[in-house]
XYZ file of C-alpha atoms in Angstrom:
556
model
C 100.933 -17.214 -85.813
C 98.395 -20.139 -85.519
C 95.977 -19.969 -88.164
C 91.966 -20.439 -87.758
C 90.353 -23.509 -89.598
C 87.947 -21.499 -91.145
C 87.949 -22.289 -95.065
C 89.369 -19.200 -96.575
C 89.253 -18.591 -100.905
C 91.998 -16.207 -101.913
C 91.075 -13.960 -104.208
C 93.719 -12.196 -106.560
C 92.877 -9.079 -109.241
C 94.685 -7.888 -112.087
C 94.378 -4.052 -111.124
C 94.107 -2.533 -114.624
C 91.369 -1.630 -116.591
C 87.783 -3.696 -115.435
C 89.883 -6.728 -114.545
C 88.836 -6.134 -110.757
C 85.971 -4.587 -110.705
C 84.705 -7.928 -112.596
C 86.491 -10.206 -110.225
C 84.831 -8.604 -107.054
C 80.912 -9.116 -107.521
C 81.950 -12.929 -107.788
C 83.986 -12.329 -104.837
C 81.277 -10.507 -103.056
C 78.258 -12.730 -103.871
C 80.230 -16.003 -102.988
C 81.033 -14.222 -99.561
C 77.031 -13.559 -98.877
C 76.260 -16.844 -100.059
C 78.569 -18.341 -97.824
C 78.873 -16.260 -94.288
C 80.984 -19.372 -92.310
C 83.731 -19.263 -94.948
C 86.477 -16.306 -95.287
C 87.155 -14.541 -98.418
C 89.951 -12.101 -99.371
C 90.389 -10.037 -101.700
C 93.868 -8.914 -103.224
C 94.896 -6.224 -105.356
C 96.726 -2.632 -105.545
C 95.993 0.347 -103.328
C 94.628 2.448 -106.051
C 92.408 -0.647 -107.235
C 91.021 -1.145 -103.933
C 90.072 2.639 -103.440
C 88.014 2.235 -106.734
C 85.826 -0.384 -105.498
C 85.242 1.651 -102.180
C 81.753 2.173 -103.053
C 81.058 -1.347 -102.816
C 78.857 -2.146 -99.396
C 81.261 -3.847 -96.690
C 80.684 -7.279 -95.417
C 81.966 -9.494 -92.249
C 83.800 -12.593 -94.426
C 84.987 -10.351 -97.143
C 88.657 -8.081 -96.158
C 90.714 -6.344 -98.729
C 94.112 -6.210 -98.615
C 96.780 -4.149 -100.449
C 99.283 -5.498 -102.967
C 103.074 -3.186 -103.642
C 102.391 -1.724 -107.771
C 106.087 -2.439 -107.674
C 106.733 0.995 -108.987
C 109.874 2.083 -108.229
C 110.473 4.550 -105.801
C 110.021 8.433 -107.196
C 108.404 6.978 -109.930
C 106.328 9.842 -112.729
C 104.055 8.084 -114.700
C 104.084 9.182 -118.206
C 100.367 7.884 -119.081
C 102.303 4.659 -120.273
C 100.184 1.959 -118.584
C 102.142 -0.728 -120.433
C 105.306 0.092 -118.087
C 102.983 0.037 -114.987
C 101.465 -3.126 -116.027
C 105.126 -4.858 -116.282
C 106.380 -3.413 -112.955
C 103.338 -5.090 -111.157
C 103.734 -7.916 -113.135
C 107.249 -8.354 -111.869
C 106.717 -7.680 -108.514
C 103.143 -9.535 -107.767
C 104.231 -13.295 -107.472
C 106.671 -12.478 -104.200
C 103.637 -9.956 -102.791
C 101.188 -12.029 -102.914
C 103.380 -15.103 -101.611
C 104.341 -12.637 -98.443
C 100.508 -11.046 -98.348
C 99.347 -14.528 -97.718
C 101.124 -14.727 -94.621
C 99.424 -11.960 -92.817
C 95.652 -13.283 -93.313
C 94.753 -15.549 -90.428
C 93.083 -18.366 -92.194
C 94.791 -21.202 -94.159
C 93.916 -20.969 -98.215
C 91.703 -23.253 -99.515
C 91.412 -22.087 -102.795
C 92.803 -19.244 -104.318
C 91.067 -17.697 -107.415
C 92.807 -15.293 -109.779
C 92.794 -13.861 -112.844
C 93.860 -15.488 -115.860
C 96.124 -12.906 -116.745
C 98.070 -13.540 -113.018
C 98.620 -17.436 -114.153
C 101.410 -17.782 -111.383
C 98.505 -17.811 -108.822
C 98.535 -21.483 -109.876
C 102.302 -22.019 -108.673
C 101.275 -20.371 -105.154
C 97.935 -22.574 -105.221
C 100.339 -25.803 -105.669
C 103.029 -25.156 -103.006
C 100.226 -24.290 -100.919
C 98.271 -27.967 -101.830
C 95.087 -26.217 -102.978
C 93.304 -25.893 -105.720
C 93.567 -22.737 -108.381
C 89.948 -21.519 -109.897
C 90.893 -19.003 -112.846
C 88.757 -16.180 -113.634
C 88.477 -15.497 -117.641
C 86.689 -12.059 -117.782
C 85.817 -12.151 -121.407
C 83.926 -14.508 -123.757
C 85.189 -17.728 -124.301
C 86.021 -16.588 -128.193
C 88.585 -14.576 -126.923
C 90.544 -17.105 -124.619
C 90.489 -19.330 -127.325
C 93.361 -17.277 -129.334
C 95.536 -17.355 -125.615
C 94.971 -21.091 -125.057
C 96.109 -21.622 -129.535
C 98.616 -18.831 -129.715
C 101.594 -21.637 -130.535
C 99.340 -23.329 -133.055
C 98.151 -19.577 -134.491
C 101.970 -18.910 -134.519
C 102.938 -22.092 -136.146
C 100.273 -21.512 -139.050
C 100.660 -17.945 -139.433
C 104.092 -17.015 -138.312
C 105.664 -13.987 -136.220
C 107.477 -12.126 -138.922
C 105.574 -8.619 -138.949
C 105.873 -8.645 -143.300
C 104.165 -12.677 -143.034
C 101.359 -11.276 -140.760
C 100.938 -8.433 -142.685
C 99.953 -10.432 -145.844
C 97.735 -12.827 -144.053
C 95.871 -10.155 -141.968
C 92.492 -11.177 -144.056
C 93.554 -14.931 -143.627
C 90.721 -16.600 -141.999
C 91.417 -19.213 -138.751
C 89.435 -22.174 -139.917
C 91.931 -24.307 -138.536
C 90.426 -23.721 -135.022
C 87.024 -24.929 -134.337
C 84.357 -22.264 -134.230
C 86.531 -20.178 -135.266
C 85.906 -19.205 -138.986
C 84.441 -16.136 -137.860
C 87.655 -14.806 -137.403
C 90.503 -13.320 -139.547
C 94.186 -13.109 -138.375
C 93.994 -8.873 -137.571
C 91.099 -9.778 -135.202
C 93.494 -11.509 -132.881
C 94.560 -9.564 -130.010
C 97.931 -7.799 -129.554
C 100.337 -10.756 -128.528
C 99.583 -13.687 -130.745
C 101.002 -12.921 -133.828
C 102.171 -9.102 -134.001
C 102.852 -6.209 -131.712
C 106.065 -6.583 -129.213
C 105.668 -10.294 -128.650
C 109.004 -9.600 -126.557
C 107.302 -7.462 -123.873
C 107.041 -8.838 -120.644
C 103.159 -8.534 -120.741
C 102.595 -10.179 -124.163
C 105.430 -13.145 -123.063
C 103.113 -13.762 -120.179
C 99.982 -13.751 -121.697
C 101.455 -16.331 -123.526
C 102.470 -18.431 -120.629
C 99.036 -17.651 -119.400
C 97.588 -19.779 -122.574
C 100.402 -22.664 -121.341
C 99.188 -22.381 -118.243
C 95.862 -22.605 -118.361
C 95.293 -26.204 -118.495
C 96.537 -26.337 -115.126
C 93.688 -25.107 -113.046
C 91.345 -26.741 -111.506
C 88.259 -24.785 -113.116
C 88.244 -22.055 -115.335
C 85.505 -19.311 -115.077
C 84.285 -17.344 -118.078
C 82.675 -14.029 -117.746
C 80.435 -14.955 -120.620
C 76.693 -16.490 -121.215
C 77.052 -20.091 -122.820
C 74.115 -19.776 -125.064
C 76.020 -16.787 -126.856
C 79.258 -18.962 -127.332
C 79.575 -21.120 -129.994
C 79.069 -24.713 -129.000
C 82.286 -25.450 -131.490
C 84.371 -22.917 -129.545
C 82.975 -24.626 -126.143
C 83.524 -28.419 -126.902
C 86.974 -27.286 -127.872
C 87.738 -25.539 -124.660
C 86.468 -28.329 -122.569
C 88.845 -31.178 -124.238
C 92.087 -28.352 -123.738
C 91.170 -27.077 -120.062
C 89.385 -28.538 -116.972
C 86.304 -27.365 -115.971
C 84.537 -24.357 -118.056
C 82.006 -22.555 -116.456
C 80.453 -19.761 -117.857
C 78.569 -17.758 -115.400
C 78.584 -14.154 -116.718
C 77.400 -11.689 -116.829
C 79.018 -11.069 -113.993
C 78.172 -7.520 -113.466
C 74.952 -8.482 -112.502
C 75.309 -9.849 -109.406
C 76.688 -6.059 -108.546
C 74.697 -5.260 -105.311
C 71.023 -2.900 -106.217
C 72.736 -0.274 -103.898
C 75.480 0.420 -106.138
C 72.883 0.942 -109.138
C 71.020 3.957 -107.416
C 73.906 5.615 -105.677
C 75.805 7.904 -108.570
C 74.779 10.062 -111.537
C 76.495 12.904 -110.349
C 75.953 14.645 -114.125
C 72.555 13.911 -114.028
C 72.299 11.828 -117.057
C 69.125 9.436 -115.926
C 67.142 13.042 -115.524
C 67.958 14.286 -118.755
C 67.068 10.582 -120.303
C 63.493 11.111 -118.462
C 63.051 14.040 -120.975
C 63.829 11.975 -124.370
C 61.132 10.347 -126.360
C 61.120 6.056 -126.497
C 64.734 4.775 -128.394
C 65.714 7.901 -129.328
C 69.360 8.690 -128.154
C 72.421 7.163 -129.216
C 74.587 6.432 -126.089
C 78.511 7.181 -126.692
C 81.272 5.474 -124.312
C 84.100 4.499 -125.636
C 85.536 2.682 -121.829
C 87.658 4.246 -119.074
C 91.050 3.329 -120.451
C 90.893 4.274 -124.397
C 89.473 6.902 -126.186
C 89.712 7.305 -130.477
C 92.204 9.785 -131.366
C 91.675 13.620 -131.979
C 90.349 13.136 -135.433
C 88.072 10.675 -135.311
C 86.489 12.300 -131.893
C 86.116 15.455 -134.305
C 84.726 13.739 -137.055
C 82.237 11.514 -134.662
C 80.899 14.979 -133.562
C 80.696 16.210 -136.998
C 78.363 13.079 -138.196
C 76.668 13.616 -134.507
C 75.212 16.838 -135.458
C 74.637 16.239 -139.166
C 72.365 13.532 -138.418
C 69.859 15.225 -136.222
C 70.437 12.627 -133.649
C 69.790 13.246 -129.640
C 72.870 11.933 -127.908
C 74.553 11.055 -124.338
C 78.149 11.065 -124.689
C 80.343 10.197 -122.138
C 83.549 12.246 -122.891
C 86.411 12.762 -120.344
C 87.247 16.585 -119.973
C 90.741 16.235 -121.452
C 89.059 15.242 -124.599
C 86.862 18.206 -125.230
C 89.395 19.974 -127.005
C 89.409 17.536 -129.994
C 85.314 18.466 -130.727
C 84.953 21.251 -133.034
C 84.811 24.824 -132.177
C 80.403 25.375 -130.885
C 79.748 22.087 -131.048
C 78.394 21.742 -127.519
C 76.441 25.031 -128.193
C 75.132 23.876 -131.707
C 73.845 20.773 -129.918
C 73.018 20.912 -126.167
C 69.323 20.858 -127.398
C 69.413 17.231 -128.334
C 72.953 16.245 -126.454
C 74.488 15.511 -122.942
C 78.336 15.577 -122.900
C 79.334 14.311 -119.690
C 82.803 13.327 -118.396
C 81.169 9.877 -116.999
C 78.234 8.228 -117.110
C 75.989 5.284 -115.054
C 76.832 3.183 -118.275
C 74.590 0.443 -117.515
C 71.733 2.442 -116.231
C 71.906 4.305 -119.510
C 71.384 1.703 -121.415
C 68.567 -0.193 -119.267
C 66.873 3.538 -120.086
C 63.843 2.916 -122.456
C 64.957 6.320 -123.955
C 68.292 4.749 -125.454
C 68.287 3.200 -129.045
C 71.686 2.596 -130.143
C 75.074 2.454 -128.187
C 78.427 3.727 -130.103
C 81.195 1.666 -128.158
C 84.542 0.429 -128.187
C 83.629 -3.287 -128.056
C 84.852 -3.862 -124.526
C 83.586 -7.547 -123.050
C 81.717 -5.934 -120.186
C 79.912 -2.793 -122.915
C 78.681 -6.014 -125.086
C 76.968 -8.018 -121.782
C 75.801 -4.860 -120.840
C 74.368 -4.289 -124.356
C 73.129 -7.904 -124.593
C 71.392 -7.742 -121.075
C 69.708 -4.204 -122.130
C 68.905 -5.303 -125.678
C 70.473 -1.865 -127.217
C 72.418 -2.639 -130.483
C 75.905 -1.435 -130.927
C 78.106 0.420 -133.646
C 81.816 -1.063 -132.320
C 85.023 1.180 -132.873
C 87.492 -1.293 -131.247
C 91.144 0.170 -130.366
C 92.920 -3.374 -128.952
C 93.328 -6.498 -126.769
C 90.093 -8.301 -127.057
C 88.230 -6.065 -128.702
C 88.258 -6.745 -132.160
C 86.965 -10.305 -131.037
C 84.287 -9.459 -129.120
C 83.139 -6.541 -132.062
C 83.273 -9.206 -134.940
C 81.498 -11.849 -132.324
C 78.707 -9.332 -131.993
C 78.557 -8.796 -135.046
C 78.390 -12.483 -135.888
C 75.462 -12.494 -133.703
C 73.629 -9.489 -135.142
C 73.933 -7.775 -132.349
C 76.486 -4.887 -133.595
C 78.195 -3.502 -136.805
C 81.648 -2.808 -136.729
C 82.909 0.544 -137.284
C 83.941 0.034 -141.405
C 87.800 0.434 -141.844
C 88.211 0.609 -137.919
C 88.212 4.491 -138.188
C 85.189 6.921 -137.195
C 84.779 8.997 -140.442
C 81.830 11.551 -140.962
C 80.773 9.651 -143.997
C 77.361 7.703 -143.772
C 77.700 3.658 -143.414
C 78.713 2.369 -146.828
C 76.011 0.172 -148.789
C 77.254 -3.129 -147.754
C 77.524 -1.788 -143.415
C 73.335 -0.500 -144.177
C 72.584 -3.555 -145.838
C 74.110 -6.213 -143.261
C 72.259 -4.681 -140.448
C 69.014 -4.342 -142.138
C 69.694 -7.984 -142.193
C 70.441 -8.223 -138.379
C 67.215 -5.937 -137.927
C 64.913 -8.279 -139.783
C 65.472 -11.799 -138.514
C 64.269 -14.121 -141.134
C 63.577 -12.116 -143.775
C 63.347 -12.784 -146.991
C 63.132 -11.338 -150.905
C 60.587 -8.204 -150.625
C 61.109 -7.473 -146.981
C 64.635 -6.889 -147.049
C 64.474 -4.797 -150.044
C 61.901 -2.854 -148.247
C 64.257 -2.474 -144.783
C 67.448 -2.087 -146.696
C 65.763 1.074 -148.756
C 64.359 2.808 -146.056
C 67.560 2.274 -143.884
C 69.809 3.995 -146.766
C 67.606 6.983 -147.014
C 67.851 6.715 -143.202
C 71.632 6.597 -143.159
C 72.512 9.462 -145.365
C 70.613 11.613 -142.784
C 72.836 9.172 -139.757
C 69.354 7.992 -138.640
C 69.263 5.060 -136.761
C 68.233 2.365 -138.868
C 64.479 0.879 -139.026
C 64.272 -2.372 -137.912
C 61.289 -4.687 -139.093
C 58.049 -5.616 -137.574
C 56.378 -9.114 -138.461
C 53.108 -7.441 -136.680
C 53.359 -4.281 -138.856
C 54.008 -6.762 -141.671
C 50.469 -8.428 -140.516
C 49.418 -5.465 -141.002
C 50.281 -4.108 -143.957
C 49.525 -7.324 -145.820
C 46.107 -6.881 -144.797
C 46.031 -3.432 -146.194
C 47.729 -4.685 -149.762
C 44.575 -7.588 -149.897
C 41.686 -4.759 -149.397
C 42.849 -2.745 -152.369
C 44.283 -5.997 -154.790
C 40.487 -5.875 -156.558
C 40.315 -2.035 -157.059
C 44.417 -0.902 -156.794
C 43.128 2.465 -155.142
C 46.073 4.635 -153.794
C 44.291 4.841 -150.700
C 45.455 5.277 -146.708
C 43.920 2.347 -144.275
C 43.476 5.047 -142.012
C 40.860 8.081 -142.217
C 43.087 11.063 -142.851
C 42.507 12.792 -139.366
C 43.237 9.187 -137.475
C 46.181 7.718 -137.895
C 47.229 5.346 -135.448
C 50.492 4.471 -137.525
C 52.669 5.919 -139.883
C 51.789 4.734 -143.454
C 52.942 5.801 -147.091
C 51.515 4.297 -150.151
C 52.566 3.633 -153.782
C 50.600 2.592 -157.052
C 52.534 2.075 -160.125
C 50.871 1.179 -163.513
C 51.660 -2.455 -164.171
C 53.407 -5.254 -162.490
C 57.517 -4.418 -162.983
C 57.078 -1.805 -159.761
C 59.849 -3.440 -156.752
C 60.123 -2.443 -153.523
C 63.585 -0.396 -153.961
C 60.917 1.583 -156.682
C 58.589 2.773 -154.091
C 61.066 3.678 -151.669
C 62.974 5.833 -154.087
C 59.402 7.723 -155.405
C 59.004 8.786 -151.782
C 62.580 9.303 -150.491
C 62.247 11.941 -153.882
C 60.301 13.777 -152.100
C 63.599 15.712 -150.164
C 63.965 18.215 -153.518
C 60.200 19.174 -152.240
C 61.054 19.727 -148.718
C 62.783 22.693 -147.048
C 64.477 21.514 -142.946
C 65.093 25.158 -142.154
C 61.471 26.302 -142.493
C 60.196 22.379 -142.479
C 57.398 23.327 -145.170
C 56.907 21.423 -148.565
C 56.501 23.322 -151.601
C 53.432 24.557 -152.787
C 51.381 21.754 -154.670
C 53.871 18.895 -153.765
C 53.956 15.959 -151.249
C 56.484 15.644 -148.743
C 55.306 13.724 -146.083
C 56.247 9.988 -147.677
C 59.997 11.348 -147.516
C 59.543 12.757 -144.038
C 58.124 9.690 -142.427
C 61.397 7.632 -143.386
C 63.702 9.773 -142.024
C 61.066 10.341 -139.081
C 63.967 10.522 -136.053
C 61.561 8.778 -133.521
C 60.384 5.698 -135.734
C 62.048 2.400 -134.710
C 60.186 -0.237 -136.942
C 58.145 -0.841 -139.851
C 56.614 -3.420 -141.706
C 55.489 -3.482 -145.862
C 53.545 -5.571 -148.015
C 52.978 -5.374 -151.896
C 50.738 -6.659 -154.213
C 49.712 -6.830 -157.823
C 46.228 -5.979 -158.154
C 43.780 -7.635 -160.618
C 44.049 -5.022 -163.160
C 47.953 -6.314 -163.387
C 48.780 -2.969 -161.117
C 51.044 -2.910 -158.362
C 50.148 -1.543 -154.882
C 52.356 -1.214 -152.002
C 52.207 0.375 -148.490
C 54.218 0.507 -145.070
C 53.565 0.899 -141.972
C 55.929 2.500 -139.043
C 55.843 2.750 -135.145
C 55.822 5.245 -133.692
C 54.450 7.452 -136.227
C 55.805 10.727 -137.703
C 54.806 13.536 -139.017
C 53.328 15.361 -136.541
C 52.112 18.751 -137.173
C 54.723 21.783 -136.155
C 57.439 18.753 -136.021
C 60.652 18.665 -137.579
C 61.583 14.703 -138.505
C 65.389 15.226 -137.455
């Protein structure tokens, strides 16, 4: 067969998980930006047939690569054994699938994971581009995994004592602790054929010509990218990826109807739940997720696959399909680019956190394995995301320490009164598993005006006339200057032995409304001020958007 001139870029996909479906919009918009050259575009059957949707064009074919199951195969749900029989059988494939295109390779790009795409780039005399599709963090522990070995050992008791050991012996990387790492550095089978070649993948590495991250380089840390760069060739960082996905796809699929039921929810209201395609938390913690769900009051999209129901407790969807959407799948990304959507409960997974980044929706992170830990802690690091405490979904309300490091995420340069004021409100907040407050320098503005008008008389009086509020406001006066800003919190979270949820009334001759506002479900920020008057007094007040309280309202 004579073969066309034509450039042609190989491209090869690891067919598990994401792994293609992030390879292919790089694949795609390099093909549209480029119409003369010839791309393909190599993976399994079944991995192919999940990126069907994808619009067709001219310069971009897909071709079909053996699973290497063997024949009569029954998959047990073990996708480690599938992963090792394509692992064993892809380097001869993909030499033979080569043969059949009609263009010469000039460049074949592949997944890091398939590092013996560099061997076929070299006996072919062209050069090997290797897709990363996580943050650079996260390769970092592939490309040190003999150096993490040689400080921390293999020997599962060794590991086990220095799981809170922290790697400061790799730059940027005192973030990190030793059970962070991902499966295959230091524990789990290191024997498996996966993990072994994961392994080689690190060794490997440093022999492409470029590699590209699936990451944004002002997220990385510098430390973490200077080190890179003097280990590997050429680091690119051009994620997220998923964005150059084609508009089409965006507006083609919500067979469950998840956008329209979105439409119907107030501003940052819902948590979105989805833990991936691959994973899901085990029975227990799925139960006890749905128990804290509807003790808390808040309205929820959960993307749940059908098997799983069975783990939710008995009336669950009845109790709550009010306020909640359980749907076996969900437009994730759509979801979260809803203005309705507040908080996203996820498993950590690269592509969740760009999509969470790029939608500006905080995260809760349960991670389950690979790089997920990484990429939890990392976004946690950036104060972006908490991390599920313990790694296990539990009922219980966030602990004091989880409230009080994301008030501190929620209220970027904050200092002394305002963080007592956010960190407060939030644990009131949290005991009812309200999202927390986050804090508002205009509000703040505000507020402190507010505090100034009443520091020459201390009058416990509203900024607002009573029948015109344009934001939620409570007040406090306390005799003398000892009164902080935990004080003033506390004398109106009090309030709850007033208030009654099931008939939401307040006792007769008691207040009620100070407490309701804080736990108010549809409030997203607030701002405070205090002051001590002249009379030696203290006054303080807050101020919250979007308001609560409304009449014939309950606040959860």
């Amino acid at each position: 067969m004579s073969l066309s001139n034509k450039a042609h870029v190989a491209f090869l996909a690891f067919p598990f998980g994401s792994h293609a479906a992030t390879l292919l919009p790089l694949a795609h918009k390099l093909a549209v930006w480029a119409p003369d050259v010839a791309f393909s575009f190599f993976t399994t059957s079944k991995s192919n047939g999940s990126l069907s949707s994808w619009p067709t064009i001219s310069n971009l074919r897909f071709y079909d690569l053996a699973d290497g199951l063997p024949e009569g195969h029954v998959s047990r749900g073990n996708v480690e054994d599938e992963i090792e029989f394509f692992l064993q059988a892809a380097p001869g494939d993909f030499r033979e699938a080569l043969k059949r295109v009609d263009e010469k390779v000039s460049c074949v790009v592949s997944d890091a994971f398939l590092w013996f795409a560099g061997h076929v780039a070299e006996e072919m005399g062209v050069p090997w581009v290797s897709l990363w599709p996580s943050s650079a963090c996260s390769l970092t522990a592939h490309v040190n995994t003999d150096l993490i070995r040689q400080m921390i050992g293999t020997q599962p008791n060794v590991v086990s004592a220095s799981l809170d050991k922290v790697l400061d012996f790799i730059p940027g990387y005192s973030m990190f602790r030793v059970r962070d790492l991902p499966e295959g550095v230091v524990f789990g089978p290191l024997d498996s054929l996966f993990f072994k070649s994961l392994h080689r993948m690190g060794q490997e590495l440093p022999r492409a010509t470029a590699i590209v991250f699936n990451t944004i380089e002002e997220i990385e840390s510098t430390q973490v990218l200077d080190h890179l760069r003097t280990c590997l060739n050429r680091c690119l960082p051009v994620g997220p990826l998923t964005l150059l996905a084609p508009t089409r796809l965006e507006s083609e699929s919500d067979p469950h109807s998840c956008l329209a039921w979105l439409e119907s929810q107030a501003h940052a209201t819902v948590a979105y739940v989805g833990f991936g395609t691959v994973m899901a938390p085990p029975p227990s913690e799925l139960a006890a997720l749905a128990e804290g769900l509807e003790a808390s009051g808040v309205h929820f999209l959960w993307s749940l696959k059908d098997r799983h129901r069975e783990s939710l407790p008995a009336g669950f969807l009845d109790r709550t399909k009010e306020r909640g959407l359980v749907v076996p799948w969900a437009p994730q990304p759509r979801a979260l680019g809803h203005m309705a959507v507040g908080a996203f409960l996820s498993h950590g997974g690269w592509n969740s956190v760009l999509e969470s980044i790029t939608e500006g929706v905080p995260m809760m992170c349960r991670p389950f394995f690979g790089d997920h830990r990484i990429a939890a802690q990392f976004s946690s690091n950036l104060g972006i995301a908490i991390v599920v405490n313990g790694g296990v979904l539990t009922r219980e309300a966030p602990d004091n320490e989880t409230v009080y490091r994301v008030s501190k995420s929620l209220c970027w340069g904050c200092i002394g009164e305002s963080i007592q004021f956010l960190f407060a409100h939030n644990m009131v907040r949290a005991s009812h598993w309200e999202l927390p407050l986050a804090w508002d320098f205009e509000l703040e503005k505000y507020a402190r005006w507010w505090a100034g008008q009443r520091k020459g008389d201390c009058k416990l009086e509203h900024s607002f006339p009573e029948d015109d509020f344009k934001l939620g406001e409570n007040v406090f006066w306390g005799s003398g200057s000892g009164w902080t800003p935990t004080d003033a919190v506390k004398a109106w979270a009090d309030e709850v032995k007033y208030y009654t949820y099931a008939t939401n009334t307040c006792q007769e001759d008691q207040m009620c409304g100070h407490y309701t506002q804080i736990v108010w479900s549809s409030t997203r920020r607030m701002g405070c001020a205090r002051v001590v008057c002249d009379d030696g007094d203290t006054f303080m007040t807050c101020n919250y958007d979007p308001p609560g309280n409304y009449i014939g309202e309950k606040p959860y």
